[in-house]
Amino acid sequence: MKRWFAVLALASAPIATSCAFLLDFDDLQGGEGSAGSDGGKSCTADPECNDDNPCTEDRCDLTSNTCVNDARVVVRDGEPRTMDVAVAHRVSVVASGARYYVAAFTEDELQTPDVPLYWLDIKTDTWTPVGSLQSASQLSFPPASNAALVVDTSGGVEVHAYVALLPDPGQPGRVYHARMDASLAVQAAEQTDSAFNYGLGHPERMPVTWQLADNKIYGAWVSPTGSIFFHALGPLPELTELTVDPPAEIVAPAGIGSTPALFWVSDTLHAGLPNKTPGTIPECGAGGGAWVSAQTSFIEYQNTWLASWTRQGANKQFVSELGTFGCSDTANLCAGPPSPACDPSPVRPDTRDVAAQFYRRPSEPTLLYQILAIPTVDVGGNTAALGLTLREVDTEPDGGAVKPLDERVLSTTVVGTNTAGPDWPAVAVADPEHFAVAWVEPGAQGGRQSVRLERFRVCYDNVK
């Protein structure tokens, strides 16, 4: 028993200093930020109120017919992109230094599934619809999931995708891997296994893919029986089935250095290295309710990961929570903190499907930046929204200070059928000055939906 707790402490040692990453949900109460400065021009003279400053948002104050130029830390960068569809289940967005890449799992009015692909040039604002992923001859089957994307820039730009397809409509899905060039043209594709080993029934779920420090790429997904399939790319790709008990429902990436690991939910939260004894990640909430989602993101601080998960109770209320965990390749273990940071509580009712990303600036090596996209659902108030916040965390040993830099609401709708609202956000960081958020936007009164993409510039000179 003493050895178990010693190993647990080793695996979770970084976590005691990372509780700052958990206390984020209330940051979105600040609305749209500063009131801005009076540009002095009339809107009649300049209807666009453009001051040629990329770090302001320009608008017309209709009351005074005067231009206002809002100086913000997070500034909208170009026009939003909207892809109208009959039904949108899920969206993915990733970035190279030059482009954002988008995939979405959609259906048309005849319930025909599709995974359309897009890329957007960050500098020139060129928006390019590529067509369907399954238009490649090797992938010409109906999709059963969205495509999980990861960008490999270790030898040029390659975009890798893991997607579940339906070669036989009477069988479960089969997961395929595709390698695409910088314009999303499929260069190679193959099935990861001849078996039908992808579980159906939740179109909002999907395989996951990630890249570790040695640039090797991995994929994972949950089978119809609740086992986890783990796929390692390479000259000779390796596929491993991990039987977990209780069966898994959702899987997410993890790892330490160049050693891969997995995070999954079943009866509770688990994380572990493949074929090693998993650790349990504690919850601050009471638990219970159906699993809706689980995501992870690498904090880039002492080999710590941030996990977010959402449950939905019998009363249809969504409850989300954030927690940290770490992995040790010497102890062959992943674990959360022995005593999770539950005061103040990271549990937030009426939030769901949180997306997070972290990054650093080369000029500020002790500072870590955290982006959070948080969907909220207030059934009583009949309002659903998607909030965005950017925070700065001081990682000095005596630091730990957290500074909210900007926060805003990206979308607000009424609560639609089946608690529909802005949902399933994904965040991609192109460089320390540019990031994007994509999400599923509901249609009015149960009508057509859309996939939305908004881009942002980070203006550090506007930090107060």
XYZ file of C-alpha atoms in Angstrom:
464
model
C 0.000 0.000 0.000
C 2.831 2.422 0.810
C 4.385 1.791 -2.594
C 1.068 2.513 -4.340
C 0.732 5.903 -2.692
C 4.381 6.713 -3.411
C 3.853 5.982 -7.099
C 0.629 7.956 -7.077
C 2.397 10.963 -5.584
C 5.145 10.715 -8.194
C 2.708 10.604 -11.087
C 0.696 13.546 -9.783
C 3.534 15.674 -8.388
C 3.094 18.534 -10.892
C -0.584 18.797 -10.183
C -0.425 20.594 -6.856
C 0.824 23.726 -8.612
C -1.666 23.546 -11.479
C -4.967 24.130 -9.696
C -5.023 27.575 -11.304
C -6.102 25.907 -14.537
C -9.326 24.660 -12.950
C -11.041 27.821 -11.755
C -12.170 29.186 -15.064
C -15.887 29.011 -15.579
C -16.819 32.247 -13.841
C -14.400 34.293 -15.942
C -17.053 34.685 -18.615
C -19.259 36.975 -16.570
C -17.498 40.097 -17.842
C -19.367 40.356 -21.147
C -17.819 42.005 -24.169
C -14.929 43.848 -22.514
C -13.892 47.503 -22.785
C -16.181 50.213 -24.042
C -13.605 51.324 -26.591
C -12.359 54.716 -27.677
C -14.142 57.325 -29.739
C -12.595 57.308 -33.176
C -13.784 60.884 -33.791
C -15.113 60.091 -37.264
C -18.731 60.011 -38.260
C -20.149 56.768 -39.546
C -21.473 58.687 -42.532
C -17.938 59.575 -43.596
C -16.603 56.058 -42.960
C -19.365 53.425 -42.658
C -16.796 50.720 -41.831
C -15.084 52.895 -39.169
C -11.759 51.321 -40.107
C -8.812 52.821 -38.212
C -6.254 50.475 -39.869
C -5.268 49.128 -36.457
C -5.392 45.300 -36.330
C -5.685 45.434 -32.524
C -9.005 47.267 -32.411
C -12.523 46.191 -33.302
C -14.263 48.881 -35.284
C -17.952 49.694 -35.055
C -20.440 52.504 -35.392
C -22.249 53.892 -32.361
C -25.657 54.344 -33.948
C -26.835 56.633 -31.150
C -24.201 59.272 -31.907
C -23.373 58.204 -35.483
C -19.734 58.143 -34.361
C -17.054 55.545 -35.023
C -15.808 53.602 -32.010
C -12.584 51.579 -32.053
C -12.401 49.005 -29.267
C -8.870 48.108 -28.160
C -8.907 44.516 -26.940
C -6.466 41.747 -26.146
C -8.456 39.220 -28.188
C -9.578 40.836 -31.438
C -11.687 39.249 -34.143
C -9.444 38.594 -37.137
C -11.364 38.679 -40.408
C -14.936 37.733 -41.144
C -16.516 34.648 -39.539
C -16.992 31.642 -41.789
C -20.305 29.796 -41.796
C -21.061 26.454 -43.444
C -24.820 25.851 -43.580
C -25.971 22.224 -43.369
C -29.116 20.346 -42.426
C -27.486 18.710 -39.387
C -24.025 19.193 -37.877
C -22.841 16.659 -35.304
C -19.253 17.711 -34.600
C -16.448 19.929 -35.909
C -12.640 19.692 -35.789
C -10.114 22.483 -36.331
C -6.310 22.315 -36.279
C -3.610 24.694 -37.480
C -0.211 24.824 -39.065
C 1.713 28.075 -38.978
C -0.001 29.171 -42.192
C -3.462 27.571 -42.359
C -6.439 26.421 -40.346
C -7.904 23.043 -41.317
C -11.555 22.213 -40.629
C -13.556 18.972 -40.805
C -17.205 18.515 -39.860
C -19.561 15.556 -39.557
C -22.826 16.594 -41.209
C -26.021 15.292 -42.800
C -28.174 16.671 -45.587
C -31.971 16.765 -45.736
C -32.032 13.108 -46.808
C -29.905 12.141 -43.768
C -26.937 11.360 -45.995
C -23.780 11.708 -43.882
C -20.760 13.657 -45.064
C -17.374 14.894 -43.795
C -16.604 18.098 -45.730
C -13.105 19.580 -45.471
C -11.952 23.208 -45.613
C -8.776 25.189 -45.188
C -8.238 28.872 -44.563
C -5.021 30.795 -45.161
C -4.219 32.794 -42.027
C -2.463 35.698 -43.752
C -4.428 36.096 -47.001
C -7.874 35.147 -45.658
C -8.336 32.664 -48.520
C -11.176 30.237 -47.698
C -11.111 26.973 -49.674
C -13.787 24.243 -49.544
C -11.995 21.019 -50.475
C -14.924 18.624 -50.797
C -15.736 15.434 -48.943
C -13.086 13.346 -47.245
C -14.785 10.241 -48.625
C -14.302 11.494 -52.201
C -10.886 9.808 -52.056
C -11.198 6.354 -53.590
C -9.731 4.646 -50.511
C -12.345 6.307 -48.259
C -15.459 6.027 -50.425
C -17.841 4.756 -47.741
C -20.484 6.568 -45.687
C -18.885 8.210 -42.637
C -19.907 7.221 -39.116
C -17.981 9.975 -37.334
C -16.211 13.244 -37.799
C -12.541 13.158 -38.770
C -10.072 13.717 -35.951
C -7.229 15.863 -37.296
C -3.611 16.506 -36.346
C -0.975 18.524 -38.221
C 2.578 17.199 -38.554
C 5.111 19.915 -39.441
C 8.240 17.873 -38.705
C 8.987 17.417 -42.431
C 6.824 19.936 -44.263
C 3.084 20.049 -43.650
C 1.013 16.871 -43.473
C -2.492 16.610 -42.055
C -3.476 13.248 -40.597
C -7.067 12.135 -40.064
C -8.742 9.267 -38.255
C -12.357 8.706 -39.290
C -14.912 5.930 -38.827
C -16.578 4.718 -42.029
C -19.322 2.203 -42.835
C -18.083 -0.233 -45.520
C -20.949 -2.578 -44.574
C -24.147 -0.857 -43.378
C -25.086 -3.968 -41.415
C -21.913 -3.843 -39.315
C -20.340 -1.438 -36.822
C -17.882 1.101 -38.152
C -14.296 0.623 -39.248
C -11.640 3.280 -38.571
C -9.435 4.527 -41.395
C -6.319 6.672 -41.341
C -5.660 9.252 -44.065
C -2.558 11.323 -44.778
C -3.178 14.622 -46.593
C -0.966 17.393 -47.931
C -1.097 21.082 -47.006
C -4.139 21.550 -49.278
C -5.996 18.531 -47.808
C -5.514 16.366 -50.877
C -5.437 12.736 -49.726
C -1.998 11.238 -50.403
C -2.573 7.861 -48.771
C -5.312 6.119 -46.814
C -5.772 2.695 -45.294
C -7.972 0.820 -42.891
C -6.482 0.438 -39.430
C -7.960 -3.058 -39.132
C -10.138 -5.391 -41.169
C -12.506 -5.788 -38.230
C -15.578 -3.641 -37.630
C -14.402 -2.243 -34.323
C -15.903 1.247 -34.008
C -18.932 1.673 -31.759
C -21.971 3.439 -33.209
C -24.931 5.194 -31.638
C -23.337 8.537 -30.705
C -22.694 10.598 -33.859
C -21.193 13.419 -31.770
C -18.366 11.099 -30.658
C -15.321 10.407 -32.803
C -11.858 8.852 -32.823
C -9.015 10.930 -31.395
C -5.518 11.563 -32.697
C -2.470 13.289 -31.256
C 1.268 13.793 -31.694
C 3.907 13.521 -28.971
C 7.415 14.910 -28.486
C 9.058 12.462 -30.913
C 6.593 13.572 -33.654
C 4.982 10.132 -33.729
C 1.225 10.144 -34.307
C -1.361 8.030 -32.528
C -5.067 7.334 -32.857
C -7.594 5.782 -30.493
C -11.297 4.948 -30.383
C -13.854 2.918 -28.431
C -15.175 -0.387 -29.784
C -18.804 -1.602 -29.658
C -17.926 -3.682 -26.568
C -16.192 -0.842 -24.712
C -12.589 -1.876 -25.337
C -10.147 0.776 -26.561
C -8.274 0.418 -29.839
C -4.913 2.184 -29.862
C -3.152 2.798 -33.205
C 0.492 3.877 -33.545
C 1.597 5.184 -36.934
C 4.993 4.330 -38.342
C 6.627 2.319 -41.133
C 4.766 -0.668 -39.656
C 1.650 0.692 -37.922
C 0.673 -1.121 -34.741
C -2.893 -1.686 -33.536
C -3.555 -2.776 -29.964
C -6.873 -3.617 -28.315
C -7.036 -2.677 -24.636
C -9.739 -4.415 -22.634
C -10.871 -2.196 -19.767
C -13.333 -3.019 -17.012
C -15.826 -1.406 -16.691
C -16.102 -0.821 -20.451
C -15.030 2.566 -21.778
C -17.461 5.049 -23.310
C -15.181 7.902 -24.438
C -11.402 8.072 -24.922
C -9.038 11.065 -25.117
C -5.274 11.575 -25.633
C -2.576 11.626 -22.951
C 1.137 10.916 -22.656
C 4.488 11.933 -21.210
C 7.351 12.980 -23.460
C 7.322 10.464 -26.299
C 5.384 7.823 -24.321
C 1.677 7.644 -25.235
C -1.104 7.242 -22.695
C -4.902 7.333 -22.684
C -7.668 9.030 -20.710
C -11.129 7.462 -20.709
C -14.467 7.463 -18.931
C -16.434 4.403 -17.859
C -17.827 4.136 -14.334
C -15.579 7.090 -13.507
C -12.428 8.734 -14.921
C -9.312 6.730 -15.747
C -5.898 7.347 -17.284
C -3.059 4.987 -18.021
C -0.285 3.857 -20.301
C -1.338 1.125 -22.762
C -1.283 -2.321 -21.130
C -0.345 -0.844 -17.730
C -2.457 -0.566 -14.594
C -4.603 2.567 -14.987
C -5.015 5.252 -12.383
C -8.302 6.817 -11.319
C -8.857 10.556 -11.706
C -10.945 11.923 -8.814
C -14.063 13.976 -9.384
C -15.053 16.874 -7.158
C -18.694 16.504 -8.165
C -21.025 13.819 -6.927
C -20.852 11.990 -10.254
C -23.847 10.202 -11.692
C -25.676 10.927 -14.901
C -24.867 9.946 -18.462
C -21.502 10.816 -19.946
C -21.784 13.464 -22.655
C -18.169 14.311 -23.451
C -14.571 14.123 -22.268
C -11.597 16.013 -23.678
C -7.956 16.515 -22.740
C -5.312 19.113 -23.548
C -1.612 19.216 -22.734
C -0.816 22.063 -20.362
C 2.859 22.320 -21.437
C 3.806 22.554 -17.779
C 5.555 19.738 -15.896
C 3.967 16.998 -18.041
C 0.492 17.820 -16.764
C -2.749 17.367 -18.690
C -6.064 19.147 -18.255
C -9.201 17.037 -18.618
C -12.737 18.330 -18.972
C -15.833 16.193 -18.816
C -19.588 16.630 -18.915
C -22.427 14.569 -17.516
C -26.177 14.996 -17.999
C -28.525 14.012 -15.204
C -32.037 12.636 -15.321
C -33.308 16.207 -15.051
C -31.483 16.981 -18.350
C -29.140 19.417 -16.595
C -25.564 19.479 -17.860
C -22.725 19.550 -15.327
C -19.076 20.024 -16.332
C -15.836 19.778 -14.415
C -12.139 20.297 -15.033
C -9.342 18.279 -13.460
C -5.629 17.664 -13.904
C -3.609 14.477 -14.129
C -0.048 13.470 -14.855
C 1.764 10.402 -16.160
C 5.075 8.799 -15.214
C 6.847 6.587 -17.738
C 9.193 5.292 -15.028
C 6.337 4.332 -12.709
C 4.175 3.209 -15.680
C 1.241 5.071 -14.188
C -1.084 8.009 -14.784
C -2.976 9.532 -11.879
C -4.764 12.589 -10.636
C -3.936 14.358 -7.383
C -4.572 12.331 -4.202
C -6.603 15.278 -2.902
C -8.129 17.123 -5.851
C -8.407 20.900 -5.781
C -12.101 21.175 -4.878
C -12.113 24.517 -3.037
C -13.345 26.560 -4.747
C -15.167 23.873 -6.654
C -14.362 23.338 -10.357
C -17.842 21.833 -10.841
C -20.167 24.031 -12.897
C -23.816 23.257 -13.645
C -25.315 24.367 -16.952
C -22.020 24.073 -18.865
C -21.007 21.366 -21.325
C -18.361 20.143 -23.754
C -15.580 22.550 -22.768
C -12.637 22.955 -25.171
C -9.218 24.126 -23.951
C -5.818 24.837 -25.477
C -2.534 26.050 -24.015
C 0.440 27.785 -25.587
C 3.587 29.727 -24.717
C 5.351 32.769 -26.173
C 9.101 32.432 -26.810
C 9.592 35.958 -25.465
C 7.874 35.091 -22.147
C 9.096 31.601 -21.172
C 7.645 31.724 -17.638
C 4.136 32.606 -18.784
C 1.548 30.111 -19.975
C -1.592 31.087 -21.878
C -4.898 29.237 -21.621
C -7.817 29.472 -24.061
C -11.202 28.124 -22.975
C -14.364 27.849 -25.079
C -17.319 27.091 -22.797
C -20.879 26.326 -23.972
C -23.583 27.119 -21.415
C -27.250 26.120 -21.255
C -29.733 27.936 -19.014
C -32.921 25.966 -19.551
C -34.873 28.078 -17.065
C -33.829 31.266 -18.809
C -34.215 29.665 -22.256
C -30.728 30.869 -23.228
C -27.732 28.987 -24.604
C -24.371 30.616 -25.260
C -20.737 30.021 -26.140
C -18.181 31.965 -24.122
C -14.479 32.469 -24.770
C -11.744 33.441 -22.326
C -7.974 33.936 -22.553
C -5.913 33.796 -19.359
C -2.265 34.217 -18.459
C -0.673 31.968 -15.825
C 2.665 32.718 -14.154
C 4.540 29.408 -13.834
C 7.449 30.714 -11.738
C 7.989 28.612 -8.568
C 6.754 31.534 -6.470
C 4.281 32.624 -9.107
C 0.990 30.948 -9.852
C -0.796 34.225 -10.414
C -3.663 33.989 -12.886
C -4.641 37.024 -14.929
C -7.780 37.020 -17.108
C -6.776 38.865 -20.285
C -10.038 38.959 -22.223
C -13.432 37.322 -22.304
C -16.379 37.500 -24.633
C -19.535 35.762 -25.769
C -19.252 34.319 -29.275
C -22.860 33.235 -29.747
C -26.196 33.366 -27.935
C -29.368 31.505 -28.929
C -32.584 30.305 -27.369
C -32.517 26.758 -26.039
C -33.736 24.590 -28.891
C -35.062 21.064 -29.178
C -33.050 18.586 -27.086
C -31.314 21.541 -25.344
C -29.753 22.678 -28.619
C -27.454 25.684 -28.461
C -23.950 26.671 -29.580
C -21.986 23.515 -28.814
C -19.012 21.232 -29.471
C -16.347 23.954 -29.737
C -12.839 23.175 -30.927
C -9.829 25.481 -30.526
C -6.692 25.638 -32.702
C -3.612 27.777 -32.004
C -1.689 28.720 -35.150
C 0.982 30.776 -33.355
C 1.059 32.942 -30.211
C -0.729 35.758 -32.071
C -3.442 33.769 -33.875
C -6.040 31.179 -32.897
C -9.446 30.005 -34.095
C -12.612 28.589 -32.557
C -15.060 26.382 -34.465
C -18.406 25.156 -33.185
C -21.842 23.827 -34.131
C -24.532 26.512 -34.298
C -28.201 25.447 -34.010
C -30.812 26.527 -36.473
C -33.786 28.658 -35.502
C -36.704 26.593 -34.167
C -35.075 23.309 -35.077
C -34.185 24.391 -38.613
C -30.931 24.014 -40.511
C -27.727 24.101 -38.511
C -24.335 25.544 -39.342
C -20.662 25.070 -38.611
C -19.050 28.342 -37.523
C -15.398 29.352 -37.564
C -14.104 32.562 -35.998
C -10.487 33.666 -35.945
C -8.776 35.873 -33.400
C -5.612 37.907 -33.046
C -3.981 38.265 -29.619
C -2.716 41.814 -28.978
C -0.416 41.651 -25.970
C 0.260 45.399 -26.063
C -3.361 45.896 -24.972
C -2.892 43.892 -21.754
C -3.531 46.141 -18.756
